[in-house]
Structures are given as structure tokens and as C-alpha cells.
PDB file of C-alpha atoms in Angstrom:
ATOM      1  CA  LYS N1460      19.827  35.888 -10.478  1.00 51.00           C
ATOM      2  CA  GLU N1461      16.356  34.984  -9.273  1.00 53.00           C
ATOM      3  CA  ALA N1462      16.273  31.967 -11.578  1.00 55.00           C
ATOM      4  CA  CYS N1463      19.721  30.910 -10.375  1.00 62.00           C
ATOM      5  CA  GLY N1464      18.673  31.267  -6.741  1.00 60.00           C
ATOM      6  CA  LEU N1465      15.517  29.262  -7.347  1.00 63.00           C
ATOM      7  CA  ARG N1466      17.554  26.585  -9.082  1.00 66.00           C
ATOM      8  CA  ARG N1467      19.959  26.364  -6.154  1.00 67.00           C
ATOM      9  CA  ALA N1468      17.122  26.218  -3.640  1.00 65.00           C
ATOM     10  CA  THR N1469      15.424  23.466  -5.619  1.00 64.00           C
ATOM     11  CA  ALA N1470      18.664  21.502  -5.845  1.00 62.00           C
ATOM     12  CA  TRP N1471      19.228  21.883  -2.094  1.00 61.00           C
ATOM     13  CA  VAL N1472      15.723  20.647  -1.254  1.00 58.00           C
ATOM     14  CA  ALA N1473      16.121  17.728  -3.655  1.00 56.00           C
ATOM     15  CA  SER N1474      19.485  16.755  -2.148  1.00 57.00           C
ATOM     16  CA  VAL N1475      18.066  16.824   1.396  1.00 51.00           C
ATOM     17  CA  PHE N1476      15.092  14.722   0.300  1.00 50.00           C
ATOM     18  CA  LEU N1477      17.253  12.156  -1.468  1.00 50.00           C
ATOM     19  CA  ALA N1478      19.641  11.992   1.493  1.00 46.00           C
ATOM     20  CA  GLY N1479      16.841  11.176   3.935  1.00 43.00           C
ATOM     21  CA  TYR N1480      14.555   9.105   1.747  1.00 49.00           C
ATOM     22  CA  ARG N1481      15.004   5.389   1.351  1.00 64.00           C
ATOM     23  CA  TYR N1482      12.085   3.280   0.229  1.00 66.00           C
ATOM     24  CA  LYS N1483      13.077   0.289   2.353  1.00 73.00           C
ATOM     25  CA  ARG N1484      13.428   2.485   5.419  1.00 75.00           C
ATOM     26  CA  LEU N1485      10.088   4.160   4.719  1.00 78.00           C
ATOM     27  CA  THR N1486       8.384   0.786   4.280  1.00 80.00           C
ATOM     28  CA  PHE N1487       9.788  -0.518   7.563  1.00 84.00           C
ATOM     29  CA  LEU N1488       8.856   2.579   9.574  1.00 82.00           C
ATOM     30  CA  VAL N1489       5.344   2.774   8.140  1.00 82.00           C
ATOM     31  CA  GLY N1490       4.819  -0.946   8.727  1.00 85.00           C
ATOM     32  CA  LEU N1491       6.102  -0.839  12.297  1.00 85.00           C
ATOM     33  CA  TRP N1492       3.955   2.177  13.153  1.00 85.00           C
ATOM     34  CA  THR N1493       0.878   0.587  11.563  1.00 85.00           C
ATOM     35  CA  VAL N1494       1.265  -2.695  13.448  1.00 86.00           C
ATOM     36  CA  VAL N1495       1.716  -0.870  16.766  1.00 83.00           C
ATOM     37  CA  VAL N1496      -1.346   1.333  16.251  1.00 82.00           C
ATOM     38  CA  ALA N1497      -3.486  -1.591  15.075  1.00 82.00           C
ATOM     39  CA  SER N1498      -2.354  -3.758  18.009  1.00 79.00           C
ATOM     40  CA  VAL N1499      -2.968  -1.084  20.636  1.00 77.00           C
ATOM     41  CA  GLY N1500      -6.348  -0.162  19.195  1.00 70.00           C
ATOM     42  CA  CYS N1501      -7.651  -3.637  18.380  1.00 60.00           C
ATOM     43  CA  HIS N1502      -9.835  -3.655  21.527  1.00 54.00           C
ATOM     44  CA  ALA N1503     -10.456   0.073  21.748  1.00 56.00           C
ATOM     45  CA  LEU N1504     -13.828   1.549  20.869  1.00 49.00           C
ATOM     46  CA  TRP N1505     -12.319   3.954  18.343  1.00 50.00           C
ATOM     47  CA  PHE N1506     -10.893   0.989  16.366  1.00 55.00           C
ATOM     48  CA  THR N1507     -13.659  -1.595  16.644  1.00 54.00           C
ATOM     49  CA  SER N1508     -16.411   0.857  15.787  1.00 57.00           C
ATOM     50  CA  PRO N1509     -16.980   1.898  12.165  1.00 57.00           C
ATOM     51  CA  GLY N1510     -15.014   4.957  11.154  1.00 63.00           C
ATOM     52  CA  THR N1511     -12.669   6.472   8.622  1.00 67.00           C
ATOM     53  CA  HIS N1512      -9.673   6.149  10.980  1.00 74.00           C
ATOM     54  CA  LYS N1513      -9.684   2.359  10.635  1.00 79.00           C
ATOM     55  CA  VAL N1514      -9.988   2.565   6.854  1.00 83.00           C
ATOM     56  CA  LEU N1515      -7.116   5.041   6.667  1.00 84.00           C
ATOM     57  CA  LEU N1516      -4.941   2.764   8.786  1.00 85.00           C
ATOM     58  CA  TYR N1517      -5.668  -0.062   6.337  1.00 88.00           C
ATOM     59  CA  ALA N1518      -5.103   2.193   3.320  1.00 88.00           C
ATOM     60  CA  LEU N1519      -1.600   3.224   4.434  1.00 87.00           C
ATOM     61  CA  PRO N1520       0.209  -0.155   4.120  1.00 88.00           C
ATOM     62  CA  THR N1521      -1.976  -1.039   1.132  1.00 89.00           C
ATOM     63  CA  PHE N1522      -0.795   2.126  -0.613  1.00 88.00           C
ATOM     64  CA  VAL N1523       2.840   1.242   0.163  1.00 86.00           C
ATOM     65  CA  LEU N1524       2.253  -2.248  -1.258  1.00 86.00           C
ATOM     66  CA  GLY N1525       0.737  -0.764  -4.401  1.00 86.00           C
ATOM     67  CA  MET N1526       3.672   1.626  -4.817  1.00 84.00           C
ATOM     68  CA  ASN N1527       6.025  -1.328  -4.581  1.00 82.00           C
ATOM     69  CA  CYS N1528       4.126  -2.958  -7.455  1.00 81.00           C
ATOM     70  CA  LEU N1529       4.644   0.198  -9.532  1.00 82.00           C
ATOM     71  CA  LEU N1530       8.360   0.123  -8.745  1.00 79.00           C
ATOM     72  CA  SER N1531       8.533  -3.457 -10.013  1.00 79.00           C
ATOM     73  CA  LEU N1532       6.774  -2.463 -13.230  1.00 79.00           C
ATOM     74  CA  GLU N1533       9.279   0.385 -13.486  1.00 78.00           C
ATOM     75  CA  ALA N1534      12.084  -2.168 -13.251  1.00 78.00           C
ATOM     76  CA  VAL N1535      10.553  -4.233 -16.066  1.00 77.00           C
ATOM     77  CA  PHE N1536      10.321  -1.114 -18.246  1.00 77.00           C
ATOM     78  CA  SER N1537      13.924  -0.196 -17.442  1.00 76.00           C
ATOM     79  CA  TYR N1538      15.224  -3.650 -18.392  1.00 74.00           C
ATOM     80  CA  ALA N1539      13.231  -3.545 -21.622  1.00 72.00           C
ATOM     81  CA  THR N1540      14.491  -0.102 -22.662  1.00 75.00           C
ATOM     82  CA  LEU N1541      17.850   0.453 -20.929  1.00 72.00           C
ATOM     83  CA  ARG N1542      19.001  -3.183 -20.527  1.00 71.00           C
ATOM     84  CA  GLY N1543      19.465  -2.577 -16.812  1.00 71.00           C
ATOM     85  CA  TYR N1544      17.785  -1.221 -13.700  1.00 72.00           C
ATOM     86  CA  ALA N1545      20.233  -0.691 -10.849  1.00 69.00           C
ATOM     87  CA  THR N1546      23.151   0.602 -12.894  1.00 69.00           C
ATOM     88  CA  TYR N1547      21.391   2.351 -15.778  1.00 67.00           C
ATOM     89  CA  PHE N1548      18.139   3.599 -14.229  1.00 66.00           C
ATOM     90  CA  HIS N1549      19.240   4.363 -10.664  1.00 65.00           C
ATOM     91  CA  MET N1550      22.865   5.047 -11.621  1.00 66.00           C
ATOM     92  CA  LEU N1551      24.153   2.916  -8.748  1.00 64.00           C
ATOM     93  CA  PRO N1552      27.953   2.561  -8.927  1.00 66.00           C
ATOM     94  CA  THR N1553      29.331  -0.943  -9.238  1.00 64.00           C
ATOM     95  CA  ARG N1554      32.791  -0.121  -7.807  1.00 66.00           C
ATOM     96  CA  ASN N1555      34.276  -3.465  -6.818  1.00 60.00           C
ATOM     97  CA  ARG N1556      30.935  -5.261  -6.835  1.00 62.00           C
ATOM     98  CA  SER N1557      29.599  -7.360  -9.648  1.00 68.00           C
ATOM     99  CA  ARG N1558      26.962  -5.678 -11.789  1.00 70.00           C
ATOM    100  CA  LEU N1559      24.872  -8.863 -11.685  1.00 71.00           C
ATOM    101  CA  LEU N1560      24.977  -8.953  -7.868  1.00 75.00           C
ATOM    102  CA  LEU N1561      23.897  -5.316  -7.774  1.00 73.00           C
ATOM    103  CA  GLU N1562      20.913  -6.064  -9.985  1.00 74.00           C
ATOM    104  CA  ILE N1563      20.018  -9.091  -7.838  1.00 77.00           C
ATOM    105  CA  ARG N1564      20.155  -6.926  -4.715  1.00 77.00           C
ATOM    106  CA  VAL N1565      17.672  -4.456  -6.174  1.00 76.00           C
ATOM    107  CA  VAL N1566      15.270  -7.251  -7.175  1.00 79.00           C
ATOM    108  CA  THR N1567      15.640  -8.811  -3.722  1.00 82.00           C
ATOM    109  CA  ASP N1568      14.687  -5.483  -2.171  1.00 81.00           C
ATOM    110  CA  ARG N1569      11.444  -5.544  -4.151  1.00 81.00           C
ATOM    111  CA  ILE N1570      10.649  -9.048  -2.901  1.00 85.00           C
ATOM    112  CA  VAL N1571      11.422  -8.315   0.752  1.00 87.00           C
ATOM    113  CA  THR N1572       9.466  -5.057   0.812  1.00 87.00           C
ATOM    114  CA  THR N1573       6.520  -6.779  -0.862  1.00 87.00           C
ATOM    115  CA  ILE N1574       6.356  -9.553   1.726  1.00 90.00           C
ATOM    116  CA  PHE N1575       6.781  -7.136   4.634  1.00 92.00           C
ATOM    117  CA  SER N1576       4.264  -4.540   3.443  1.00 90.00           C
ATOM    118  CA  GLY N1577       1.873  -7.320   2.409  1.00 91.00           C
ATOM    119  CA  ALA N1578       2.121  -8.847   5.886  1.00 93.00           C
ATOM    120  CA  VAL N1579       1.409  -5.449   7.490  1.00 92.00           C
ATOM    121  CA  ALA N1580      -1.614  -4.839   5.254  1.00 93.00           C
ATOM    122  CA  ALA N1581      -2.887  -8.368   5.961  1.00 92.00           C
ATOM    123  CA  TYR N1582      -2.414  -7.801   9.699  1.00 92.00           C
ATOM    124  CA  VAL N1583      -4.580  -4.671   9.642  1.00 90.00           C
ATOM    125  CA  ALA N1584      -7.157  -6.392   7.405  1.00 90.00           C
ATOM    126  CA  TYR N1585      -7.381  -9.295   9.860  1.00 89.00           C
ATOM    127  CA  VAL N1586      -7.411  -7.279  13.092  1.00 86.00           C
ATOM    128  CA  GLY N1587      -9.646  -4.478  11.883  1.00 83.00           C
ATOM    129  CA  PHE N1588     -11.928  -6.105   9.317  1.00 85.00           C
ATOM    130  CA  ASN N1589     -11.621  -9.890   9.796  1.00 86.00           C
ATOM    131  CA  GLY N1590     -10.224  -9.956   6.270  1.00 88.00           C
ATOM    132  CA  LEU N1591      -8.572 -13.358   6.633  1.00 88.00           C
ATOM    133  CA  GLU N1592      -9.896 -16.676   7.813  1.00 88.00           C
ATOM    134  CA  GLY N1593      -8.595 -20.175   8.409  1.00 85.00           C
ATOM    135  CA  LYS N1594      -8.153 -22.826  11.061  1.00 81.00           C
ATOM    136  CA  ALA N1595      -4.449 -22.025  11.322  1.00 79.00           C
ATOM    137  CA  LEU N1596      -5.089 -18.451  12.422  1.00 81.00           C
ATOM    138  CA  VAL N1597      -4.769 -17.495  16.055  1.00 72.00           C
ATOM    139  CA  THR N1598      -7.581 -15.547  17.665  1.00 67.00           C
ATOM    140  CA  THR N1599      -7.658 -11.777  17.299  1.00 57.00           C
ATOM    141  CA  PRO N1600      -4.482 -10.577  19.053  1.00 54.00           C
ATOM    142  CA  THR N1601      -4.735  -8.931  22.429  1.00 56.00           C
ATOM    143  CA  ALA N1602      -2.357  -6.369  23.828  1.00 61.00           C
ATOM    144  CA  ASN N1603      -0.072  -9.273  24.738  1.00 72.00           C
ATOM    145  CA  ALA N1604       3.186  -8.866  22.843  1.00 76.00           C
ATOM    146  CA  PHE N1605       3.493 -12.611  22.244  1.00 79.00           C
ATOM    147  CA  HIS N1606       0.090 -12.787  20.526  1.00 81.00           C
ATOM    148  CA  ILE N1607       0.934  -9.741  18.391  1.00 82.00           C
ATOM    149  CA  VAL N1608       4.223 -11.264  17.205  1.00 85.00           C
ATOM    150  CA  GLU N1609       2.602 -14.651  16.598  1.00 86.00           C
ATOM    151  CA  THR N1610      -0.176 -13.125  14.504  1.00 87.00           C
ATOM    152  CA  PHE N1611       2.221 -10.966  12.503  1.00 89.00           C
ATOM    153  CA  LEU N1612       4.451 -13.964  11.755  1.00 90.00           C
ATOM    154  CA  GLN N1613       1.380 -15.771  10.454  1.00 91.00           C
ATOM    155  CA  MET N1614       0.725 -12.797   8.174  1.00 92.00           C
ATOM    156  CA  VAL N1615       4.329 -13.027   6.936  1.00 93.00           C
ATOM    157  CA  TYR N1616       3.770 -16.734   6.249  1.00 92.00           C
ATOM    158  CA  TRP N1617       0.560 -16.007   4.328  1.00 93.00           C
ATOM    159  CA  ALA N1618       2.150 -13.190   2.326  1.00 92.00           C
ATOM    160  CA  THR N1619       5.090 -15.438   1.429  1.00 92.00           C
ATOM    161  CA  THR N1620       2.914 -18.349   0.277  1.00 91.00           C
ATOM    162  CA  THR N1621       0.682 -15.969  -1.686  1.00 90.00           C
ATOM    163  CA  PHE N1622       3.683 -14.292  -3.299  1.00 89.00           C
ATOM    164  CA  SER N1623       5.148 -17.660  -4.299  1.00 85.00           C
ATOM    165  CA  THR N1624       1.694 -18.657  -5.665  1.00 79.00           C
ATOM    166  CA  VAL N1625       1.692 -21.738  -3.422  1.00 79.00           C
ATOM    167  CA  GLY N1626      -1.426 -20.835  -1.445  1.00 74.00           C
ATOM    168  CA  TYR N1627      -1.990 -23.842   0.814  1.00 80.00           C
ATOM    169  CA  GLY N1628      -5.468 -22.598   1.731  1.00 79.00           C
ATOM    170  CA  ASP N1629      -4.953 -22.870   5.482  1.00 85.00           C
ATOM    171  CA  ILE N1630      -5.264 -19.066   5.553  1.00 87.00           C
ATOM    172  CA  SER N1631      -7.387 -17.358   2.912  1.00 89.00           C
ATOM    173  CA  PRO N1632      -9.106 -13.983   2.292  1.00 90.00           C
ATOM    174  CA  ALA N1633     -12.523 -13.665   3.930  1.00 89.00           C
ATOM    175  CA  ASN N1634     -13.739 -10.409   2.366  1.00 89.00           C
ATOM    176  CA  GLY N1635     -12.727  -7.584   0.058  1.00 90.00           C
ATOM    177  CA  TYR N1636     -10.082  -6.227   2.427  1.00 91.00           C
ATOM    178  CA  GLY N1637      -8.160  -9.475   2.416  1.00 91.00           C
ATOM    179  CA  GLN N1638      -8.752 -10.029  -1.285  1.00 92.00           C
ATOM    180  CA  LEU N1639      -7.259  -6.634  -2.169  1.00 93.00           C
ATOM    181  CA  VAL N1640      -4.066  -7.429  -0.255  1.00 92.00           C
ATOM    182  CA  ALA N1641      -3.840 -10.854  -1.910  1.00 92.00           C
ATOM    183  CA  PHE N1642      -4.409  -9.291  -5.333  1.00 92.00           C
ATOM    184  CA  LEU N1643      -1.599  -6.754  -4.890  1.00 91.00           C
ATOM    185  CA  ILE N1644       0.812  -9.448  -3.678  1.00 90.00           C
ATOM    186  CA  GLU N1645      -0.023 -11.655  -6.675  1.00 89.00           C
ATOM    187  CA  ILE N1646       0.450  -8.738  -9.082  1.00 88.00           C
ATOM    188  CA  GLN N1647       3.834  -8.145  -7.473  1.00 86.00           C
ATOM    189  CA  ALA N1648       4.761 -11.810  -7.993  1.00 85.00           C
ATOM    190  CA  LEU N1649       3.948 -11.512 -11.705  1.00 84.00           C
ATOM    191  CA  ALA N1650       5.971  -8.292 -11.904  1.00 81.00           C
ATOM    192  CA  VAL N1651       9.008  -9.959 -10.322  1.00 80.00           C
ATOM    193  CA  LEU N1652       8.652 -12.805 -12.819  1.00 80.00           C
ATOM    194  CA  GLY N1653       8.647 -10.157 -15.551  1.00 77.00           C
ATOM    195  CA  ILE N1654      11.809  -8.641 -14.072  1.00 75.00           C
ATOM    196  CA  VAL N1655      13.556 -12.019 -14.235  1.00 73.00           C
ATOM    197  CA  PHE N1656      12.651 -12.591 -17.888  1.00 73.00           C
ATOM    198  CA  ALA N1657      13.454  -8.990 -18.842  1.00 71.00           C
ATOM    199  CA  SER N1658      16.880  -9.198 -17.167  1.00 69.00           C
ATOM    200  CA  LEU N1659      17.625 -12.494 -18.933  1.00 68.00           C
ATOM    201  CA  PHE N1660      16.780 -11.018 -22.331  1.00 66.00           C
ATOM    202  CA  ALA N1661      18.818  -7.904 -21.484  1.00 60.00           C
ATOM    203  CA  SER N1662      21.835 -10.040 -20.583  1.00 58.00           C
ATOM    204  CA  ARG N1663      21.470 -11.995 -23.829  1.00 58.00           C
ATOM    205  CA  ASP N1664      21.325  -8.805 -25.892  1.00 57.00           C
ATOM    206  CA  GLN N1665      24.436  -7.446 -24.149  1.00 57.00           C
ATOM    207  CA  ALA N1666      26.266 -10.697 -24.807  1.00 52.00           C
ATOM    208  CA  ARG N1667      25.438 -10.382 -28.506  1.00 55.00           C
TER     209      ARG N1667
END
């Protein structure tokens, strides 16, 4: 009876967690909170002075970006072993939707979350550590909402060009903080390329 009760309690906790947890939602909320805190504190003494609080604020979106890279590697492994990711690994029902479109949606989620979390991490690296440099960059954002949005959109632009391996050079990493963000985005780009090839080989094997 005790084992049965423990099993039921564990199942209930797991169901509540799965009902409330969505990686895209978590990425968006963490990114929004991080940008707000970094923007409000960019001219405050507690943020401009050296301290662990600033490093932790940088580590949060960087950790999310790294987890997204692991999820992409998970997708490559799933395609290589199960011949599918959305339907076979996550058990997502196809219903009236095409299985191919479902797989494309999952891969698109990886790309969007990478660019967003990469832009957030780059924003904190730039505001807190001057981790990016370039003539195209605006000055360090003030509490003005327009400057905050403009700077964040530039971070989205940089994350997108870095992810697509274009890298025009108008914005580039200036120190280790910016280089780490660029490295994680580039690793994610290679992982997505691996997903594409793995899905193509999986489709070919299924056709055979």
C-alpha cells in the first residue's frame, strides 16, 4: 500500500509538472525577466560594480541557451536511433496533421528558442560586460524603453547572423562573455544541420 501510494503521488507530481512546463514558455519568461532586470539595473551601482549578481544574471540565459543545444543533440540522437523525434521520442500525436509538418515544427522551435535565448544572453553580455563591439551598436541602453528595444533587436540581428554563419562583422564579440554566447549559438547551428541530415536519412530508410 505504501509503495502504491508513493507511486500515485509521484505520478501526480509528474503530471502537474508536465502540465505546467513548456520549454518555449520557460525560455520566453526567463528571457523577458532577464532583459527587464538588466535594463533597469544597467545604471545602478549594484549592476555596474563587480559582483556575483551580475554574473548570475548572465549565467541564466546562457544556461538556457546551452540546454537548447543539448535538446538539439537529443533530436539528432533520436533521428539516428528511432527514425523520428516529434512522433517517436516525444510521442506527439499526428491526428490530422502531417507527420513531416510536425517534425518541422519541432525543429523550428529549436531555431526560434536559440535565436531568442542567444539574443537575451548577448544583451546581458553587452550591457553588463561590454561583451560585444561594433560601429553598428547603439550606446549602452538607458532606462528609455525605445533604447532598450532597439538594443535588443540588434542582439536578435546578431544572434540570427551568427546562427546562420553569415557573420557580417559589424557586431562581434569583444571578450569572453560575448565569445561564449557566440560559441553556443554556432554549436546550435551545427546541431540543427545535424538534425536536417539525420531526418533526411531517416526518411530515406523509412521509404526503403
